[in-house]
Short mmCIF file of C-alpha atoms in Angstrom, two decimals:
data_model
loop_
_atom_site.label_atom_id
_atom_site.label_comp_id
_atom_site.label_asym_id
_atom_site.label_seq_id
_atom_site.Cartn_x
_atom_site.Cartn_y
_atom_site.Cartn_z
CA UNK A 1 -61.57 -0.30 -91.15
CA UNK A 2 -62.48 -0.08 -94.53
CA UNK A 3 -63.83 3.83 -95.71
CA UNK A 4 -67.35 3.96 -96.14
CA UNK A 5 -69.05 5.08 -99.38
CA UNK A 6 -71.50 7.97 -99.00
CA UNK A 7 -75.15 8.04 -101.18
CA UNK A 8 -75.33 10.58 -103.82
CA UNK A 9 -77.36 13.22 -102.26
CA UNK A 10 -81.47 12.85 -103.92
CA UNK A 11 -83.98 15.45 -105.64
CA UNK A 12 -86.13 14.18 -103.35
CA UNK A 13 -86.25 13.38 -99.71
CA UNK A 14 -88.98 12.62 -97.44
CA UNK A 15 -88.98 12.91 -93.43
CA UNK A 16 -87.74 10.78 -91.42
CA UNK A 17 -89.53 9.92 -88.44
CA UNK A 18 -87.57 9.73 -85.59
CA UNK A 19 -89.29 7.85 -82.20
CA UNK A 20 -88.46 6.42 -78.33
CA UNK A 21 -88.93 3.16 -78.28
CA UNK A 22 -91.02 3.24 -75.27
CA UNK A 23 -93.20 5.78 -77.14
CA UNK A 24 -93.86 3.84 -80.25
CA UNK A 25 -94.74 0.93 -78.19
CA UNK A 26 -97.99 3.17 -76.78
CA UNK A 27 -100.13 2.95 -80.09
CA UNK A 28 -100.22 1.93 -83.79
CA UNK A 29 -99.81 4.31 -86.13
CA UNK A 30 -102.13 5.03 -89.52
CA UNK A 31 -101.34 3.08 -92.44
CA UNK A 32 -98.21 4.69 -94.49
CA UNK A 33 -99.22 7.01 -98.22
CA UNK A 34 -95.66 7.59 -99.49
CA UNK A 35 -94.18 5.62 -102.21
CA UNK A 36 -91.47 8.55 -102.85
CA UNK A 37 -87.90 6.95 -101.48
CA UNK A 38 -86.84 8.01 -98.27
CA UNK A 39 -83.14 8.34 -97.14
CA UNK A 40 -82.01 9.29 -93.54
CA UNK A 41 -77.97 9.90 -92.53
CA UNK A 42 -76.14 8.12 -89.75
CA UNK A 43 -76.44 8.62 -85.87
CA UNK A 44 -72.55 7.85 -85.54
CA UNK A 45 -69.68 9.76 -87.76
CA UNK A 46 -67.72 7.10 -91.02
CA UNK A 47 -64.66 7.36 -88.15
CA UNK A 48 -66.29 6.00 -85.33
CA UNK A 49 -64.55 3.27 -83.63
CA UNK A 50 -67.71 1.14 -83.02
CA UNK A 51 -69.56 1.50 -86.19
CA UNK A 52 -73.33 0.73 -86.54
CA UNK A 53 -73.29 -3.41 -86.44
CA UNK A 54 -76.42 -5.65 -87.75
CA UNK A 55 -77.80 -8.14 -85.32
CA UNK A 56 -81.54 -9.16 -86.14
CA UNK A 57 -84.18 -8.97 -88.66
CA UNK A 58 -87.50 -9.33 -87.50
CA UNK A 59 -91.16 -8.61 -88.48
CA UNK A 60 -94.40 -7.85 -86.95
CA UNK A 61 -98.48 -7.43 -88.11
CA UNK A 62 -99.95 -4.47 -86.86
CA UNK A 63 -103.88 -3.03 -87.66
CA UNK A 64 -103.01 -1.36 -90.98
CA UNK A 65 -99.06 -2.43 -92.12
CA UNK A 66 -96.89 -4.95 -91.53
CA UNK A 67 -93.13 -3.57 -90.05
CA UNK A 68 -89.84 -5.09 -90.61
CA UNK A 69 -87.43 -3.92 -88.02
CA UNK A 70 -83.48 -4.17 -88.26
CA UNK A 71 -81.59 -3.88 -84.98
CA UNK A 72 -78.41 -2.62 -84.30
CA UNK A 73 -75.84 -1.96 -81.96
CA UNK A 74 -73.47 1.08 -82.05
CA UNK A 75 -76.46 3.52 -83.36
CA UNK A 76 -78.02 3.57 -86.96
CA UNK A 77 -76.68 4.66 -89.96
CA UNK A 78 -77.32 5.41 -93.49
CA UNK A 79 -80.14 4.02 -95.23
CA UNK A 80 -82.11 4.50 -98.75
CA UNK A 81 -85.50 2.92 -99.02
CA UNK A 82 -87.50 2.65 -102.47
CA UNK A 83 -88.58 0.36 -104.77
CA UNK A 84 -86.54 -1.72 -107.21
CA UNK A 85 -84.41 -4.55 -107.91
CA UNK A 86 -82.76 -6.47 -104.70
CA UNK A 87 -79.18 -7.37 -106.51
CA UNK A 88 -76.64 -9.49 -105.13
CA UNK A 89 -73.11 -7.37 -103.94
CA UNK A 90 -70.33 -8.20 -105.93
CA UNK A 91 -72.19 -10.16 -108.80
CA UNK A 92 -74.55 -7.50 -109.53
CA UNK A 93 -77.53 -10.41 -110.34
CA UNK A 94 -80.88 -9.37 -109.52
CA UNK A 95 -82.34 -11.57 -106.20
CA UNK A 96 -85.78 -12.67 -107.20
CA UNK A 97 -88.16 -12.51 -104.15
CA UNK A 98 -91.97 -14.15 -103.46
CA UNK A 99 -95.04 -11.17 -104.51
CA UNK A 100 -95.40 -8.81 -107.25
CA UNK A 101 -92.89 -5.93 -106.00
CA UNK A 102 -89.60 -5.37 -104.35
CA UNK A 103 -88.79 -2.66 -101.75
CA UNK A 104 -85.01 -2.34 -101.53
CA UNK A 105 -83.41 -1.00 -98.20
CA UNK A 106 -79.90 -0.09 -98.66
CA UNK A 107 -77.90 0.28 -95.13
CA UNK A 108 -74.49 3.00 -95.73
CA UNK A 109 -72.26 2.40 -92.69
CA UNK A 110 -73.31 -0.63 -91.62
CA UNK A 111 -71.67 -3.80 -90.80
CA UNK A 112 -73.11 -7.58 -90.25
CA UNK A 113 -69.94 -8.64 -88.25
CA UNK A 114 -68.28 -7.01 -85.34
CA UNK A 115 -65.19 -4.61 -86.71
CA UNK A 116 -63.02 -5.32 -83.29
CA UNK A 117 -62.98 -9.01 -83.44
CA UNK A 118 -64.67 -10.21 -87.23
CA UNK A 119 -66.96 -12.28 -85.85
CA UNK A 120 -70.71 -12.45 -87.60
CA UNK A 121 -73.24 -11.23 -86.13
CA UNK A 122 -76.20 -12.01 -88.73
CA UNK A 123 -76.57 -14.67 -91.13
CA UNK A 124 -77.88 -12.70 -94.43
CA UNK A 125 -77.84 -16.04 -96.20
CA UNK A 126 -81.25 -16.35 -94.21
CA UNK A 127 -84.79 -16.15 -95.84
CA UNK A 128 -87.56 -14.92 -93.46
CA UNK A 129 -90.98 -15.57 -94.84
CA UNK A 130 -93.14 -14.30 -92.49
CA UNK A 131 -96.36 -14.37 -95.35
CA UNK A 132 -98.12 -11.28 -93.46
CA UNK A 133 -100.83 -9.42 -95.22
CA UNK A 134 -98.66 -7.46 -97.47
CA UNK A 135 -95.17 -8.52 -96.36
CA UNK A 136 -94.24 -12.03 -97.65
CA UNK A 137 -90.73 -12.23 -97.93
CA UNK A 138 -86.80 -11.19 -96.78
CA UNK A 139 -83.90 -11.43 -98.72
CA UNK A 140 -80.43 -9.46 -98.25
CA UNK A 141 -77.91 -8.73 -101.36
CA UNK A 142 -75.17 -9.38 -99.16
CA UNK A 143 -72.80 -6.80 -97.79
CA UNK A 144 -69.57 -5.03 -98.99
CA UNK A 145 -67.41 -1.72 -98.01
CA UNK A 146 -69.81 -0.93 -95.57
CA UNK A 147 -72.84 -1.47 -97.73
CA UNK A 148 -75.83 -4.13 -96.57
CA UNK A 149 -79.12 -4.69 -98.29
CA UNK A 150 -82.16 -6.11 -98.68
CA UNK A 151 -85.03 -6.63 -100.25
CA UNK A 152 -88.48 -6.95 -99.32
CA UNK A 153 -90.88 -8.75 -101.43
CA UNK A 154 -94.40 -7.55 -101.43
CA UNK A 155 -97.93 -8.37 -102.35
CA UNK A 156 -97.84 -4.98 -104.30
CA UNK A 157 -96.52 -1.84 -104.64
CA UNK A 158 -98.26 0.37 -101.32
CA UNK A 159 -97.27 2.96 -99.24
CA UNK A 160 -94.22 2.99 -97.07
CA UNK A 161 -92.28 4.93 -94.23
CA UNK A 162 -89.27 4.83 -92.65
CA UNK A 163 -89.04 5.04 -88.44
CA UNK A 164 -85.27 5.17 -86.82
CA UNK A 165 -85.82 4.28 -83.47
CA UNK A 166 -83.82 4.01 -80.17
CA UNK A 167 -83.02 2.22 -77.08
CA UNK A 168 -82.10 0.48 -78.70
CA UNK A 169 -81.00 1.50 -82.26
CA UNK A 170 -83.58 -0.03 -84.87
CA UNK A 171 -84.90 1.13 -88.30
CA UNK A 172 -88.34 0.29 -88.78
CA UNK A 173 -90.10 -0.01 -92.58
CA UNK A 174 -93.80 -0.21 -92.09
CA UNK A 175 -95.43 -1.12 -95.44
CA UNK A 176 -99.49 -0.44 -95.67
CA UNK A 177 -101.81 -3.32 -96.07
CA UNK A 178 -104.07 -2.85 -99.50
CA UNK A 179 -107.21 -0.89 -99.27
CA UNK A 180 -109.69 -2.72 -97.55
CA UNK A 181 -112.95 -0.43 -98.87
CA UNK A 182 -115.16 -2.32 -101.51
CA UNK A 183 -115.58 -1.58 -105.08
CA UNK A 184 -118.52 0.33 -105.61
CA UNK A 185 -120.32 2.27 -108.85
CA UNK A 186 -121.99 4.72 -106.17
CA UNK A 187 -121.10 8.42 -106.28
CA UNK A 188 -117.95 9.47 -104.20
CA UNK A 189 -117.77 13.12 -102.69
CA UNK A 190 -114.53 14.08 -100.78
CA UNK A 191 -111.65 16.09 -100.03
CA UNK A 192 -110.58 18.92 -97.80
CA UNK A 193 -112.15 21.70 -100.37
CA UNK A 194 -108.74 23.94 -99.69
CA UNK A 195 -106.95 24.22 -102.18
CA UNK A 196 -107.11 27.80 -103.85
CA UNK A 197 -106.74 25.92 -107.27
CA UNK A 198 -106.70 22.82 -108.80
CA UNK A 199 -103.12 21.62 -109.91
CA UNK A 200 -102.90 18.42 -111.24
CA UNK A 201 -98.91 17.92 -111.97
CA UNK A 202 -99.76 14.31 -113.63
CA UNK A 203 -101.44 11.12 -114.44
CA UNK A 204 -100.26 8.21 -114.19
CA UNK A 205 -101.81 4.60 -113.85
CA UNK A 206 -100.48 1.06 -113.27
CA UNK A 207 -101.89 -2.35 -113.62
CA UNK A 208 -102.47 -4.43 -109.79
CA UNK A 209 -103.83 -7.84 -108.72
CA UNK A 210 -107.88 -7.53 -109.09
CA UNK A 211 -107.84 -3.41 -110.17
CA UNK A 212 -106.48 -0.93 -112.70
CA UNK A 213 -104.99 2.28 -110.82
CA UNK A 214 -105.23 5.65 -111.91
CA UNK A 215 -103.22 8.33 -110.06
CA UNK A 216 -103.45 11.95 -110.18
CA UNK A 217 -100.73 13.68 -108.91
CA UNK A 218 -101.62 17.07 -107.40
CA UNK A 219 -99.53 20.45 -106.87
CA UNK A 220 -101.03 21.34 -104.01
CA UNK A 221 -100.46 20.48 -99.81
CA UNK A 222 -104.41 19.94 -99.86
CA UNK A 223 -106.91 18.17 -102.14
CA UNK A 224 -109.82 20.35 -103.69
CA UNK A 225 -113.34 18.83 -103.28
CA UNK A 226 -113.30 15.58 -105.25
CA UNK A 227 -116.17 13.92 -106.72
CA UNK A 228 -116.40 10.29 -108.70
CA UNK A 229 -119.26 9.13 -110.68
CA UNK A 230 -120.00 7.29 -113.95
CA UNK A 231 -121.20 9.60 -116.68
CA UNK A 232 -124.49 9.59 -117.79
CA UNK A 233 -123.97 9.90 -121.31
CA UNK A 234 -121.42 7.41 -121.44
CA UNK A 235 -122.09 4.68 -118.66
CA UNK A 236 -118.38 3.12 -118.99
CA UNK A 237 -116.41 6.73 -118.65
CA UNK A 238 -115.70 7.84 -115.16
CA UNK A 239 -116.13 11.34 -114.40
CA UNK A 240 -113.56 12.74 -111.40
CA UNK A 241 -114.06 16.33 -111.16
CA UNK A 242 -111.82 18.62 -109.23
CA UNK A 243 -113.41 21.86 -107.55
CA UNK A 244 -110.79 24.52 -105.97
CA UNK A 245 -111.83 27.11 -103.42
CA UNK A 246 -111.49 30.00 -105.49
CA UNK A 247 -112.35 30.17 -109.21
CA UNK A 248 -109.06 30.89 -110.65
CA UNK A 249 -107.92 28.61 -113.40
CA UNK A 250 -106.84 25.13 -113.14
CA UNK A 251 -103.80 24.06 -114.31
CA UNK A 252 -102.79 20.80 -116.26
CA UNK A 253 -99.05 19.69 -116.80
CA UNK A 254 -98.57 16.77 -118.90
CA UNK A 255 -99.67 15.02 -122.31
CA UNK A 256 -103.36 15.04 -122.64
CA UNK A 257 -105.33 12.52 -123.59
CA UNK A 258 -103.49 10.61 -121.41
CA UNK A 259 -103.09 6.84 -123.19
CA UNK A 260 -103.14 3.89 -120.70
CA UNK A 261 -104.39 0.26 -122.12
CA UNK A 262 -104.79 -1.55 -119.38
CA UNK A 263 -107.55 -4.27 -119.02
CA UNK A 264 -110.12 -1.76 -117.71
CA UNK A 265 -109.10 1.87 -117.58
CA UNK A 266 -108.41 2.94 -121.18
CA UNK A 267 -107.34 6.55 -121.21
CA UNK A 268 -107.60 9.82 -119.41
CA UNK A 269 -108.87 12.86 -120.72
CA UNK A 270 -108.82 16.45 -119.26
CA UNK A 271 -110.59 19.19 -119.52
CA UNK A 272 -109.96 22.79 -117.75
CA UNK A 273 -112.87 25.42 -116.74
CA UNK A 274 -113.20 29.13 -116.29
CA UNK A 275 -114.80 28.57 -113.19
CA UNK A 276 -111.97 26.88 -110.79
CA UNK A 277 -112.99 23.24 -111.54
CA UNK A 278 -111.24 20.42 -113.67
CA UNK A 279 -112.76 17.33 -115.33
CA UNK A 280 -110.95 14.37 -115.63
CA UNK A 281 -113.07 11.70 -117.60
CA UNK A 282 -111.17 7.58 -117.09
CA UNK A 283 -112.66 5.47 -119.92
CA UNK A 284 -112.79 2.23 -119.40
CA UNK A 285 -113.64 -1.12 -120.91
CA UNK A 286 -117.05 -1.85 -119.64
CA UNK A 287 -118.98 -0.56 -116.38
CA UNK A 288 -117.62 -1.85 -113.23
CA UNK A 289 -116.91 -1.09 -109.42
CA UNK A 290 -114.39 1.47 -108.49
CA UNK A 291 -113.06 2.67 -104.97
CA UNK A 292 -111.48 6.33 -104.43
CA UNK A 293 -108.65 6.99 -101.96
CA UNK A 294 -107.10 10.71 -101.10
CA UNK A 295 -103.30 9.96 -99.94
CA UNK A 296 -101.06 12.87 -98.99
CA UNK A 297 -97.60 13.38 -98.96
CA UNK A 298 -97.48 14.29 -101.59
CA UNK A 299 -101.36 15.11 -102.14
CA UNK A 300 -102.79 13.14 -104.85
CA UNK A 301 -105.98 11.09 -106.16
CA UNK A 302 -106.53 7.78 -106.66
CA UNK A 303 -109.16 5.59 -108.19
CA UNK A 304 -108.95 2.23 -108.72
CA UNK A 305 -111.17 0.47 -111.43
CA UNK A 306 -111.52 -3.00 -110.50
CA UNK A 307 -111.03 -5.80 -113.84
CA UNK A 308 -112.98 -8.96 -112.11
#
């Protein structure tokens, strides 16, 4: 049997959800938050006999995500989920797949063939194209020294999470469906009003299909009270403030202005108070609808400015 390679160990690692079969079979689960790559170790040691072995790829819609499940036999092993490139083993070529992002599953451990006899158990020359809500396509790099992976081509870049499940052994990879709440100019008020103080780590924005994001990443386990609102004074900036429970001083990490340029959301600018609270103030190009999401794990803000 050829030695398996083990993944570099990360920074950062999110949990793992682990779940009977018969148990995640009672009830859907809420749409996935995380886009931080998750990794998860075998179920069977590198020296076992009967080594985790690929036998089906197959895909399902569900209320708020669409799931991609890999089966197995001989337990689950290794895996790294998180966005990027899908490129081919061997060649090194980067795999183009149908929508506008790629989330690549690497398998450690894994084999598409049975090690006793050599016989294939899984074509990964196979395209699935399932065209679900967010989910539109399946590709695999191929496999070598253990190594198999995919790719999973995507209307966008959403939330994700990882399930191992048993009897028997799967991997699940649920990936959220985009927001379904309209775009709106109307005031947004929000937030669990915990956190002692308002910690905003970073700002970051992206351009999407229909809407400009703008993320604010926050230091805290819980959101302060959040409220959204065009500004008065200036009807095309949009005012996010940021009230903690207490009213010790915010803190800001990062450049600030924040530059952006996309078609509607220009910059972000900060501004810090004595009083607990935090202004963030999004220009953008000219007044239009917005919608606010809270996500967690890891706590953060987002507000999408929509460019139609």
């Amino acid at each position: 049997m050829t030695k398996l390679r083990i993944l570099p160990a990360l920074l950062i690692v999110a949990p793992v959800l682990a779940v009977p079969g018969a148990a995640a079979a009672t009830g859907d689960l809420p749409a996935p938050t995380s886009v931080i790559p998750v990794t998860g170790t075998a179920t069977v040691p590198p020296s076992d006999p009967h080594p985790p072995t690929l036998v089906g790829v197959r895909t399902g819609l569900h209320e708020q995500y669409d799931r991609t499940v890999f089966d197995f036999t001989g337990g689950t092993p290794g895996f790294r989920v998180e966005y990027g490139p899908l490129v081919a083993e061997g060649s090194g070529s980067t795999i183009p797949l149908s929508g506008a992002a790629t989330l690549r599953v690497v398998f450690d451990g894994a084999y598409p063939y049975d090690v006793a006899t050599g016989a294939s158990t899984i074509d990964l020359g196979r395209v699935y194209d399932p065209r679900l809500p967010t989910l539109r396509q399946i590709k695999s790099g191929g496999a070598s020294e253990g190594y198999i992976t995919f790719g999973l081509g995507l209307v966008d870049g959403v939330g994700f999470r990882v399930l191992r499940l048993t009897g028997p052994p799967r991997i699940a990879v649920d990936v959220a469906h985009q927001p379904t709440q309209p775009f709106t100019a109307d005031r947004f008020l929000g937030g669990a009003g915990t956190a002692a103080q308002v910690q905003i780590s970073g700002v970051r924005a992206a351009a999407h299909p229909g809407y400009d994001r703008v993320v604010f990443d926050l230091g805290t386990a819980t959101t302060p009270l959040i409220s959204v609102s065009y500004t008065v004074p200036t009807p095309t900036t949009i005012h996010v403030g940021f009230t903690a429970a207490t009213t010790t001083r915010g803190i800001v990490a990062g450049p600030n202005p924040v530059p952006i340029g996309l078609i509607q959301a220009q910059s972000v600018s900060l501004t810090v108070y004595d009083n607990g609270t935090v202004s963030a103030f999004i220009a953008t190009h000219h007044r239009t609808g917005y919608r606010v999401m809270l996500l967690s794990d890891p706590a953060r803000v987002v507000v999408d400015v929509a460019t139609g």
